[in-house]
Short mmCIF file of C-alpha atoms and ligand atoms in Angstrom, two decimals:
data_model
loop_
_atom_site.label_atom_id
_atom_site.label_comp_id
_atom_site.label_asym_id
_atom_site.label_seq_id
_atom_site.Cartn_x
_atom_site.Cartn_y
_atom_site.Cartn_z
CA MET S 60 -13.82 -145.98 67.69
CA SER S 61 -13.33 -148.59 64.97
CA SER S 62 -10.77 -151.33 64.84
CA ASN S 63 -11.31 -152.25 61.18
CA LEU S 64 -10.43 -148.85 59.77
CA ASN S 65 -7.03 -147.93 58.39
CA PHE S 66 -6.49 -144.55 56.75
CA LEU S 67 -3.62 -144.53 54.28
CA ILE S 68 -1.94 -141.12 54.29
CA VAL S 69 0.24 -140.10 51.36
CA PRO S 70 1.94 -136.72 51.75
CA LEU S 71 3.90 -134.65 49.30
CA MET S 72 7.51 -134.70 50.47
CA CYS S 73 7.86 -131.03 51.29
CA PRO S 74 7.73 -129.46 54.78
CA GLY S 75 4.65 -127.32 54.19
CA HIS S 76 2.78 -130.49 53.17
CA LEU S 77 4.41 -133.21 55.28
CA ILE S 78 4.27 -131.33 58.60
CA PRO S 79 0.48 -130.88 58.58
CA MET S 80 -0.09 -134.42 57.33
CA ILE S 81 1.96 -135.85 60.19
CA ASP S 82 -0.09 -133.75 62.59
CA MET S 83 -3.21 -135.03 60.84
CA ALA S 84 -2.03 -138.64 61.22
CA LYS S 85 -1.71 -138.08 64.96
CA LEU S 86 -5.09 -136.38 65.14
CA ILE S 87 -6.92 -139.21 63.37
CA SER S 88 -5.11 -141.92 65.32
CA GLN S 89 -6.20 -140.25 68.57
CA GLN S 90 -9.72 -141.32 67.59
CA SER S 91 -8.57 -144.97 67.71
CA VAL S 92 -8.40 -145.24 63.93
CA ALA S 93 -5.26 -146.88 62.53
CA VAL S 94 -3.31 -144.73 60.11
CA THR S 95 -0.50 -145.77 57.79
CA ILE S 96 1.71 -142.97 56.59
CA VAL S 97 3.74 -143.39 53.39
CA ILE S 98 7.14 -141.76 53.66
CA THR S 99 10.67 -142.13 52.29
CA PRO S 100 13.88 -142.97 54.24
CA ARG S 101 15.32 -139.45 54.51
CA ASN S 102 11.99 -138.14 55.67
CA VAL S 103 11.76 -140.90 58.25
CA GLU S 104 15.07 -139.60 59.58
CA ARG S 105 13.79 -136.05 59.61
CA TYR S 106 10.30 -136.60 61.04
CA GLY S 107 10.78 -140.00 62.70
CA SER S 108 11.30 -138.68 66.25
CA VAL S 109 7.90 -137.03 66.26
CA LEU S 110 6.20 -140.06 64.72
CA ASN S 111 7.96 -142.57 66.95
CA ARG S 112 7.09 -140.60 70.06
CA ALA S 113 3.43 -140.71 68.99
CA ILE S 114 3.67 -144.46 68.33
CA SER S 115 5.35 -145.08 71.70
CA SER S 116 2.54 -143.21 73.40
CA GLY S 117 0.19 -145.90 72.06
CA LEU S 118 -1.28 -144.21 68.98
CA PRO S 119 -2.06 -146.68 66.14
CA ILE S 120 0.28 -145.15 63.55
CA ARG S 121 2.30 -147.27 61.12
CA ILE S 122 5.11 -145.99 58.96
CA LEU S 123 5.29 -147.41 55.44
CA GLN S 124 8.74 -146.63 54.09
CA LEU S 125 9.15 -146.58 50.30
CA LYS S 126 12.33 -146.00 48.32
CA PHE S 127 12.82 -142.63 46.64
CA PRO S 128 15.14 -143.01 43.64
CA ALA S 129 16.68 -139.52 43.78
CA SER S 130 19.93 -140.14 41.91
CA GLU S 131 18.19 -142.15 39.16
CA TYR S 132 16.24 -138.98 38.36
CA GLY S 133 19.16 -136.56 38.32
CA LEU S 134 18.76 -135.38 41.91
CA PRO S 135 21.50 -135.34 44.53
CA ASP S 136 21.62 -138.54 46.55
CA GLY S 137 19.26 -138.28 49.51
CA CYS S 138 17.34 -135.33 48.11
CA GLU S 139 13.85 -136.46 49.13
CA SER S 140 12.17 -133.17 49.99
CA ILE S 141 11.35 -130.19 47.79
CA ASP S 142 13.14 -127.83 50.18
CA ASP S 143 16.33 -129.84 49.60
CA LEU S 144 16.33 -129.27 45.83
CA PRO S 145 19.49 -127.41 44.77
CA SER S 146 17.29 -125.55 42.27
CA PHE S 147 13.52 -125.38 41.86
CA ASN S 148 14.12 -126.04 38.18
CA LEU S 149 14.64 -129.65 39.24
CA SER S 150 11.08 -129.96 40.52
CA LYS S 151 10.02 -131.97 37.44
CA ASN S 152 12.75 -134.53 38.24
CA PHE S 153 11.42 -134.63 41.79
CA PHE S 154 7.82 -135.29 40.70
CA ASP S 155 8.95 -137.89 38.15
CA ALA S 156 10.87 -139.71 40.90
CA SER S 157 7.79 -139.53 43.15
CA TYR S 158 5.77 -141.43 40.54
CA THR S 159 7.87 -144.53 41.22
CA LEU S 160 6.21 -144.76 44.62
CA GLN S 161 2.95 -145.78 42.96
CA LYS S 162 4.08 -149.27 41.96
CA GLN S 163 5.83 -149.79 45.28
CA LEU S 164 2.62 -148.92 47.11
CA GLU S 165 0.42 -151.09 44.87
CA ASP S 166 2.78 -154.03 45.41
CA VAL S 167 2.32 -153.95 49.19
CA PHE S 168 -1.27 -152.68 49.35
CA ASN S 169 -2.87 -156.09 49.99
CA GLU S 170 -0.42 -156.79 52.80
CA LEU S 171 -1.56 -153.73 54.77
CA LYS S 172 -3.67 -154.71 57.77
CA PRO S 173 -6.44 -153.72 58.27
CA ARG S 174 -7.04 -153.23 54.56
CA PRO S 175 -6.90 -149.46 53.93
CA SER S 176 -10.37 -147.92 54.06
CA CYS S 177 -9.43 -144.73 52.21
CA ILE S 178 -6.45 -142.81 50.92
CA ILE S 179 -5.92 -139.29 52.19
CA SER S 180 -3.45 -137.79 49.79
CA ASP S 181 -1.91 -134.46 49.11
CA LYS S 182 -3.57 -133.20 45.94
CA HIS S 183 -0.14 -132.91 44.26
CA VAL S 184 0.43 -136.66 44.54
CA MET S 185 -2.01 -137.34 41.72
CA TRP S 186 -1.12 -141.00 41.14
CA THR S 187 -2.77 -141.89 44.45
CA SER S 188 -6.16 -141.37 42.80
CA ASP S 189 -5.33 -144.29 40.46
CA VAL S 190 -4.31 -146.44 43.41
CA ALA S 191 -7.62 -145.63 45.14
CA LYS S 192 -9.52 -146.50 41.96
CA LYS S 193 -7.63 -149.75 41.51
CA PHE S 194 -8.37 -150.89 45.07
CA GLN S 195 -11.85 -149.33 45.09
CA ILE S 196 -11.53 -147.13 48.13
CA PRO S 197 -12.36 -143.41 48.53
CA TRP S 198 -9.68 -140.93 47.49
CA VAL S 199 -9.79 -137.99 49.88
CA VAL S 200 -7.75 -134.94 49.09
CA PHE S 201 -5.85 -133.10 51.77
CA ASP S 202 -5.65 -129.61 50.45
CA GLY S 203 -3.13 -127.67 52.48
CA MET S 204 -4.96 -124.43 51.75
CA SER S 205 -7.87 -122.48 53.21
CA CYS S 206 -11.52 -122.64 52.12
CA PHE S 207 -11.15 -118.99 51.14
CA THR S 208 -8.50 -120.08 48.60
CA GLN S 209 -10.61 -123.04 47.51
CA LEU S 210 -13.58 -120.85 46.83
CA ALA S 211 -11.63 -118.07 45.14
CA THR S 212 -9.98 -120.72 42.92
CA HIS S 213 -13.30 -122.35 42.08
CA ASN S 214 -14.91 -119.02 41.19
CA LEU S 215 -11.99 -117.97 38.99
CA CYS S 216 -12.03 -121.30 37.18
CA VAL S 217 -15.74 -120.88 36.49
CA SER S 218 -15.82 -117.14 35.64
CA LYS S 219 -12.40 -116.95 33.90
CA ILE S 220 -12.54 -113.23 34.64
CA HIS S 221 -8.74 -113.06 34.97
CA GLU S 222 -8.26 -114.03 31.32
CA LYS S 223 -9.50 -110.64 30.16
CA LEU S 224 -7.29 -108.60 32.48
CA THR S 225 -3.85 -107.09 32.26
CA ASP S 226 -1.35 -107.92 35.01
CA PHE S 227 -1.81 -104.92 37.29
CA GLU S 228 -5.47 -104.05 36.70
CA PRO S 229 -7.35 -104.27 40.03
CA PHE S 230 -10.48 -106.46 40.02
CA ASP S 231 -12.87 -107.92 42.59
CA LEU S 232 -12.67 -111.67 43.09
CA PRO S 233 -16.03 -112.97 41.88
CA GLY S 234 -18.66 -114.58 44.10
CA LEU S 235 -17.05 -114.01 47.51
CA HIS S 236 -18.82 -112.88 50.67
CA ASP S 237 -16.45 -109.89 51.13
CA LYS S 238 -15.27 -107.40 48.54
CA ILE S 239 -11.74 -108.62 47.83
CA THR S 240 -9.73 -106.67 45.30
CA MET S 241 -6.59 -108.14 43.75
CA THR S 242 -4.61 -108.03 40.54
CA LYS S 243 -3.83 -110.90 38.17
CA SER S 244 -0.14 -110.59 39.03
CA GLN S 245 -1.01 -111.65 42.61
CA LEU S 246 -2.92 -114.79 41.64
CA PRO S 247 -1.49 -118.31 41.99
CA GLY S 248 0.30 -120.00 39.08
CA LEU S 249 -2.85 -121.69 37.79
CA PHE S 250 -4.13 -118.25 36.74
CA ASN S 251 -0.87 -116.38 36.50
CA PRO S 252 1.81 -118.72 35.18
CA GLY S 253 4.40 -116.12 34.20
CA ASN S 254 5.70 -115.69 30.69
CA GLY S 255 8.49 -118.25 30.29
CA ASP S 256 8.20 -121.78 28.82
CA ARG S 257 8.66 -123.20 32.29
CA GLY S 258 5.56 -121.30 33.46
CA LYS S 259 3.52 -122.68 30.57
CA GLU S 260 4.74 -126.21 31.28
CA LEU S 261 3.82 -125.85 34.96
CA LYS S 262 0.41 -124.47 34.05
CA LYS S 263 -0.39 -127.76 32.31
CA VAL S 264 0.63 -129.71 35.41
CA ARG S 265 -1.48 -127.44 37.62
CA GLU S 266 -4.48 -127.91 35.33
CA LYS S 267 -4.04 -131.66 35.55
CA ILE S 268 -3.88 -131.47 39.36
CA ARG S 269 -7.05 -129.39 39.36
CA GLU S 270 -8.86 -131.83 37.06
CA THR S 271 -7.82 -134.81 39.18
CA GLU S 272 -8.75 -133.07 42.40
CA LEU S 273 -12.29 -132.48 41.14
CA GLY S 274 -12.82 -136.25 41.13
CA ALA S 275 -12.02 -136.65 44.83
CA TYR S 276 -14.47 -138.24 47.27
CA GLY S 277 -14.01 -135.32 49.63
CA THR S 278 -11.59 -132.73 50.98
CA ILE S 279 -9.89 -132.31 54.32
CA ILE S 280 -8.84 -128.80 55.25
CA ASN S 281 -6.53 -127.56 57.98
CA SER S 282 -8.84 -124.78 59.08
CA PHE S 283 -11.67 -124.24 61.57
CA GLU S 284 -15.19 -123.02 61.11
CA GLU S 285 -14.93 -119.90 63.26
CA LEU S 286 -12.01 -118.59 61.18
CA GLU S 287 -13.63 -118.42 57.74
CA THR S 288 -17.27 -119.31 58.33
CA ASN S 289 -18.81 -117.88 55.15
CA TYR S 290 -16.12 -119.35 52.93
CA ILE S 291 -16.33 -122.79 54.51
CA ASN S 292 -20.13 -122.85 54.20
CA GLU S 293 -20.04 -121.88 50.55
CA PHE S 294 -17.26 -124.30 49.69
CA LYS S 295 -19.15 -127.10 51.45
CA ARG S 296 -22.25 -126.23 49.43
CA ILE S 297 -20.29 -126.54 46.19
CA LYS S 298 -18.81 -129.86 47.29
CA GLN S 299 -22.15 -131.34 48.44
CA GLY S 300 -21.04 -131.27 52.05
CA ARG S 301 -17.93 -133.44 51.66
CA VAL S 302 -15.53 -130.91 53.17
CA TRP S 303 -14.17 -131.46 56.64
CA CYS S 304 -12.32 -128.65 58.42
CA ILE S 305 -10.46 -130.34 61.26
CA GLY S 306 -7.70 -127.88 62.19
CA PRO S 307 -5.75 -126.05 63.34
CA PHE S 308 -3.31 -128.97 63.39
CA SER S 309 -0.43 -127.11 65.03
CA GLN S 310 -2.49 -126.84 68.25
CA LEU S 311 -2.19 -130.58 68.63
CA ASN S 312 1.47 -130.35 69.65
CA LYS S 313 1.35 -129.85 73.37
CA ASN S 314 4.81 -130.79 74.61
CA ASP S 315 7.90 -128.69 73.90
CA LEU S 316 9.81 -131.42 72.09
CA ASP S 317 6.93 -132.11 69.68
CA LYS S 318 6.69 -128.41 68.97
CA ALA S 319 10.44 -128.02 68.55
CA GLN S 320 10.95 -131.07 66.35
CA ARG S 321 7.97 -130.38 64.11
CA GLY S 322 9.65 -130.18 60.71
CA SER S 323 13.14 -131.21 61.73
CA LYS S 324 14.46 -133.60 64.34
CA ASP S 325 17.70 -131.65 64.58
CA LEU S 326 17.27 -128.78 66.93
CA ASN S 327 19.20 -125.80 65.69
CA ASN S 328 22.55 -125.35 67.52
CA GLU S 329 21.36 -122.03 68.84
CA HIS S 330 18.04 -123.40 70.11
CA ASP S 331 18.86 -122.96 73.81
CA TYR S 332 20.29 -119.51 73.25
CA LEU S 333 17.19 -118.52 71.30
CA ILE S 334 14.80 -119.62 74.03
CA LYS S 335 16.89 -117.95 76.77
CA TRP S 336 16.96 -114.76 74.72
CA LEU S 337 13.17 -114.90 74.28
CA ASP S 338 12.76 -115.51 78.03
CA SER S 339 14.66 -112.28 78.65
CA GLN S 340 12.33 -110.17 76.47
CA ARG S 341 9.17 -108.33 77.50
CA GLU S 342 5.74 -109.80 76.74
CA ASN S 343 4.54 -109.20 73.16
CA SER S 344 7.66 -107.17 72.37
CA VAL S 345 9.39 -109.36 69.75
CA ILE S 346 8.67 -109.73 66.06
CA TYR S 347 9.35 -113.12 64.48
CA VAL S 348 10.27 -113.04 60.79
CA CYS S 349 10.13 -116.20 58.68
CA LEU S 350 9.10 -116.64 55.08
CA GLY S 351 8.49 -120.38 55.18
CA SER S 352 10.52 -123.32 53.97
CA LEU S 353 10.71 -122.56 50.23
CA ALA S 354 10.68 -118.81 49.61
CA ARG S 355 14.10 -117.31 48.91
CA LEU S 356 14.46 -113.56 49.01
CA THR S 357 16.96 -112.17 46.54
CA PRO S 358 20.01 -110.66 48.29
CA PRO S 359 18.91 -107.04 47.59
CA GLN S 360 15.46 -107.78 48.96
CA PHE S 361 16.92 -109.54 51.99
CA ILE S 362 19.07 -106.50 52.70
CA GLU S 363 16.01 -104.22 52.63
CA LEU S 364 14.23 -106.53 55.07
CA ALA S 365 17.20 -106.69 57.44
CA LEU S 366 17.78 -102.94 57.39
CA GLY S 367 14.07 -102.27 57.88
CA LEU S 368 14.10 -104.50 60.96
CA GLU S 369 17.16 -102.71 62.29
CA ALA S 370 15.62 -99.30 61.72
CA SER S 371 12.40 -100.27 63.55
CA LYS S 372 14.40 -100.67 66.81
CA ILE S 373 12.00 -103.48 67.77
CA PRO S 374 13.52 -106.78 69.02
CA PHE S 375 13.37 -109.46 66.33
CA ILE S 376 14.16 -113.01 65.27
CA LEU S 377 15.02 -113.29 61.59
CA VAL S 378 15.16 -116.68 59.88
CA VAL S 379 17.70 -116.69 57.06
CA LYS S 380 17.16 -119.09 54.16
CA GLY S 381 19.22 -118.06 51.21
CA GLY S 382 18.99 -121.15 48.97
CA ASN S 383 21.48 -120.77 46.14
CA LYS S 384 22.00 -117.11 47.15
CA LYS S 385 23.03 -118.04 50.69
CA GLU S 386 26.71 -117.20 50.21
CA GLU S 387 25.90 -113.78 48.80
CA ILE S 388 23.64 -113.04 51.75
CA GLU S 389 26.24 -114.27 54.25
CA LYS S 390 28.87 -112.10 52.57
CA TRP S 391 26.69 -109.01 53.00
CA LEU S 392 25.90 -109.89 56.62
CA ALA S 393 29.63 -110.18 57.38
CA GLU S 394 30.78 -107.10 55.44
CA ASP S 395 27.99 -104.92 56.77
CA ARG S 396 28.60 -106.20 60.32
CA PHE S 397 24.82 -106.47 60.62
CA GLU S 398 24.80 -108.99 63.43
CA SER S 399 27.17 -107.07 65.65
CA ARG S 400 25.14 -103.89 65.10
CA VAL S 401 21.88 -105.55 66.21
CA LYS S 402 23.49 -107.75 68.89
CA GLY S 403 21.21 -108.23 71.88
CA ARG S 404 18.20 -106.87 70.02
CA GLY S 405 18.09 -109.11 66.98
CA VAL S 406 18.72 -112.85 66.61
CA LEU S 407 19.40 -114.54 63.27
CA VAL S 408 18.42 -118.18 62.86
CA ARG S 409 20.10 -120.03 60.01
CA GLY S 410 18.37 -123.11 58.66
CA TRP S 411 15.34 -124.49 60.43
CA ALA S 412 13.58 -122.44 63.10
CA PRO S 413 11.29 -124.07 65.70
CA GLN S 414 8.41 -121.92 64.49
CA VAL S 415 5.60 -123.16 66.72
CA VAL S 416 7.82 -122.87 69.83
CA ILE S 417 8.71 -119.32 68.91
CA LEU S 418 5.16 -118.28 68.05
CA SER S 419 3.82 -119.66 71.31
CA HIS S 420 6.40 -117.80 73.42
CA ARG S 421 4.84 -114.98 75.47
CA ALA S 422 7.52 -112.53 74.25
CA VAL S 423 6.44 -112.78 70.60
CA GLY S 424 3.85 -110.16 69.68
CA ALA S 425 3.99 -110.16 65.88
CA PHE S 426 4.82 -112.46 62.99
CA LEU S 427 6.15 -111.20 59.69
CA THR S 428 5.03 -114.02 57.43
CA HIS S 429 4.93 -115.00 53.76
CA CYS S 430 1.38 -116.28 54.42
CA GLY S 431 1.94 -119.91 53.51
CA TRP S 432 -1.24 -121.51 54.79
CA ASN S 433 0.50 -123.40 57.61
CA SER S 434 2.27 -120.29 58.83
CA THR S 435 -0.93 -118.31 58.54
CA ILE S 436 -2.97 -120.68 60.63
CA GLU S 437 -0.09 -121.17 63.09
CA GLY S 438 0.09 -117.39 63.54
CA VAL S 439 -3.68 -117.12 63.98
CA SER S 440 -3.67 -119.95 66.54
CA ALA S 441 -0.82 -118.35 68.46
CA GLY S 442 -2.77 -115.08 68.75
CA VAL S 443 -0.02 -112.88 67.33
CA ALA S 444 -0.52 -109.88 65.07
CA MET S 445 0.58 -110.58 61.51
CA ILE S 446 2.59 -108.57 59.04
CA THR S 447 1.92 -110.09 55.66
CA TRP S 448 4.45 -110.42 52.87
CA PRO S 449 3.12 -112.99 50.38
CA GLN S 450 5.47 -114.51 47.81
CA PHE S 451 3.73 -117.10 45.62
CA ALA S 452 0.95 -119.73 45.28
CA ASP S 453 -2.09 -119.11 47.52
CA GLN S 454 -0.24 -116.59 49.69
CA PHE S 455 -1.85 -113.42 48.36
CA PHE S 456 -5.28 -115.00 49.04
CA ASN S 457 -4.20 -115.79 52.60
CA GLN S 458 -3.02 -112.23 53.05
CA ARG S 459 -6.51 -111.02 52.11
CA LEU S 460 -8.12 -113.44 54.54
CA VAL S 461 -5.88 -112.32 57.41
CA VAL S 462 -6.03 -108.59 56.75
CA GLN S 463 -9.56 -108.10 55.44
CA VAL S 464 -11.67 -110.96 56.74
CA VAL S 465 -10.07 -111.86 60.08
CA GLY S 466 -8.63 -108.40 60.74
CA SER S 467 -5.50 -109.62 62.49
CA GLY S 468 -2.80 -108.29 60.18
CA VAL S 469 -1.29 -105.48 58.16
CA GLU S 470 0.19 -105.75 54.66
CA VAL S 471 3.80 -104.82 54.05
CA GLY S 472 2.99 -104.03 50.42
CA ALA S 473 4.10 -106.89 48.14
CA LYS S 474 2.76 -106.32 44.65
CA LYS S 475 3.17 -109.52 42.68
CA VAL S 476 3.89 -113.21 42.84
CA LEU S 477 7.54 -114.30 42.65
CA HIS S 478 7.55 -117.54 40.73
CA LEU S 479 9.74 -120.07 42.56
CA GLU S 480 11.20 -121.37 39.32
CA ASP S 481 12.36 -117.85 38.36
CA GLU S 482 15.07 -117.98 40.99
CA ASP S 483 17.67 -116.32 38.81
CA ALA S 484 15.32 -113.78 37.32
CA ALA S 485 15.02 -110.27 38.65
CA ASN S 486 17.02 -108.94 41.54
CA GLU S 487 14.21 -106.49 41.96
CA ILE S 488 13.05 -105.00 45.23
CA GLN S 489 9.31 -105.07 45.86
CA VAL S 490 9.36 -103.95 49.46
CA LYS S 491 11.66 -101.19 50.68
CA ARG S 492 13.27 -100.90 54.12
CA GLU S 493 10.96 -97.97 55.00
CA ASP S 494 7.90 -100.12 54.21
CA VAL S 495 9.18 -102.84 56.53
CA CYS S 496 10.06 -100.40 59.30
CA ASN S 497 6.80 -98.43 59.15
CA CYS S 498 4.64 -101.51 59.03
CA ILE S 499 6.37 -103.06 62.05
CA LYS S 500 6.10 -99.86 64.07
CA LYS S 501 2.43 -99.58 63.19
CA VAL S 502 1.65 -103.11 64.31
CA MET S 503 3.81 -103.06 67.45
CA LYS S 504 2.86 -99.61 68.69
CA GLU S 505 -0.66 -98.95 67.44
CA GLY S 506 -1.97 -102.41 66.79
CA ASN S 507 -4.35 -102.83 69.75
CA GLU S 508 -7.37 -103.66 67.63
CA ILE S 509 -5.36 -106.11 65.55
CA ARG S 510 -3.97 -107.76 68.65
CA GLU S 511 -7.44 -108.10 70.15
CA ARG S 512 -8.68 -109.82 66.99
CA SER S 513 -5.63 -112.11 67.14
CA LYS S 514 -6.25 -113.03 70.78
CA TYR S 515 -9.92 -113.70 70.03
CA MET S 516 -9.01 -116.02 67.15
CA LYS S 517 -6.51 -117.84 69.34
CA LYS S 518 -9.33 -118.66 71.78
CA MET S 519 -11.56 -119.81 68.92
CA ALA S 520 -8.77 -122.03 67.59
CA GLU S 521 -8.28 -123.63 71.00
CA LYS S 522 -12.01 -124.28 71.35
CA ALA S 523 -12.32 -125.75 67.85
CA ILE S 524 -10.11 -128.74 68.61
CA GLU S 525 -11.41 -129.39 72.13
CA ASP S 526 -13.93 -132.19 72.73
CA GLY S 527 -17.18 -131.00 71.18
CA GLY S 528 -15.47 -128.12 69.32
CA SER S 529 -16.23 -127.61 65.63
CA SER S 530 -13.11 -129.34 64.31
CA HIS S 531 -13.42 -132.20 66.74
CA VAL S 532 -17.03 -132.78 65.63
CA ASN S 533 -15.99 -132.56 61.96
CA LEU S 534 -13.26 -135.13 62.49
CA ARG S 535 -15.76 -137.58 63.98
CA LEU S 536 -18.16 -136.92 61.10
CA PHE S 537 -15.38 -137.63 58.62
CA ILE S 538 -14.45 -140.90 60.31
CA GLU S 539 -18.12 -141.93 60.46
CA ASP S 540 -18.54 -141.16 56.78
CA ILE S 541 -15.61 -143.40 55.83
CA MET S 542 -16.82 -146.09 58.23
CA LEU S 543 -20.30 -146.08 56.65
CA HIS S 544 -18.78 -146.21 53.19
CA THR S 545 -16.51 -149.11 54.16
CA ASN S 546 -19.36 -151.06 55.75
CA LYS S 547 -21.57 -150.50 52.70
CA CYS S 548 -18.84 -151.85 50.41
CA LEU S 549 -18.32 -154.89 52.63
CA ALA S 550 -22.06 -155.60 52.63
CA ALA S 551 -22.39 -155.25 48.83
N1 LIG C 61 8.69 -124.02 59.35
C1 LIG C 61 9.43 -124.14 60.50
N2 LIG C 61 10.67 -123.58 60.51
C2 LIG C 61 11.21 -122.93 59.46
C3 LIG C 61 10.42 -122.80 58.29
C4 LIG C 61 9.18 -123.35 58.27
O1 LIG C 61 8.98 -124.73 61.49
O2 LIG C 61 12.33 -122.46 59.56
C5 LIG C 61 7.37 -124.70 59.27
C6 LIG C 61 6.20 -123.79 59.58
O3 LIG C 61 5.90 -123.82 60.96
C7 LIG C 61 5.11 -124.41 58.71
C8 LIG C 61 5.84 -125.00 57.54
O4 LIG C 61 7.19 -125.15 57.95
O5 LIG C 61 4.46 -125.44 59.42
C9 LIG C 61 5.82 -124.10 56.32
O6 LIG C 61 4.59 -124.16 55.70
P1 LIG C 61 3.89 -122.93 55.02
O7 LIG C 61 2.62 -123.41 54.42
O8 LIG C 61 3.76 -121.83 55.98
O9 LIG C 61 4.89 -122.42 53.92
P2 LIG C 61 5.80 -123.13 52.79
O10 LIG C 61 7.06 -123.49 53.46
O11 LIG C 61 5.04 -124.32 52.30
O12 LIG C 61 5.96 -122.05 51.80
#
């Protein structure tokens, strides 16, 4: 399409942000636009196989490796991703270390060929807006969230309705197309920072991110028009049209290895066993349970989930990520003999699960998800019914979108946000084993309508990224916009 374009992509080093941006790099480069992705050595190790396979297939992707000074900022050596932090209380150290990438990038900027035409950056990597200003190119934000979340956030910022409410008082989100009732305790940290000093500190950072983001040239969203039409239209109106929905990105990964290595080059030791086990199960009979890359259930809450799954008698895959509570969880699993009790019917995956492979397997009929936006859109694109168990950030918004707007899920009954930084706080149980069990049974046995909605959305997702589909058209419009801007600047 254009040989003089080069889109500089700067992700936040965290799976839920890096995975979609790598997909996005591939997507843009398929339109014959060069992309340069900024990444650090450990992340090159982790995601390099996927990127190198794309490069070997002829896509114009370049990897710009910058040093991440982990140990200089009090982080373990090699800790270059937020999911590798020993404690989320070290996230400030992580962000401070990330700031050192700015100078490194500015030092090599003029050597990049073709000269970058724009920066597409995760909104959390705020310093990239200064780099864009310095080199006078558009700063485009990749916001790894839905337009529903964008709009709800915008309307709350304007109305400030939440400021007058107590934590558990139900209220309708202002200005939305559907009647969406929530409580303040379910809102993201920007509106519901928690009570501690850490929460207040983070609120300031979130406000700064928000302020910076408002100055962006435009926004790229991993969504598609058929999924959240009214919300996309309204958000576009607010942003004077500069919103491009070009997803769902996960659909881009067609071959098994790309699907399996999305997020981690190391295939889990039990990968082959897992796939064989899935092959042996009936169509739509298995529930896949994964709460993303960051969420850590407390041991008591994990136990309720596990026992609820057992009681449902439905075949399941459960991804175990204990973080600093891993040993406690493993101790319970061993003492309770959980795995031997569910042997043959339930499979536990420790560490990284090949989520897109699992979701696209014909045996998987439902997805118990924390509603991170990537997982949400991956579940929608796979056509599975969803059981929603939001934890933090935008996840309660995504739950509403799935359950109320799209109609492809059922809530398990989470009541409030669990702030990531409160990892040692309450050992409380929000969802009981009966809630888990009943919800699963409902979706697996009576969920025909839900499943039909899911299958319909899967078809829409497939169409969106085909030639001439809504996301494909939007991608071309985005590229044309940047091309016009670049040409105008060259002519001036
Ligand atoms: N993921 C995965 N295996 C895991 C955990 C997560 O493949 O064991 C992927 C998942 O497919 C998604 C991303 O990691 O693409 C997680 O992003 P999401 O927005 O759902 O949640 P987050 O991890 O940011 O909370």
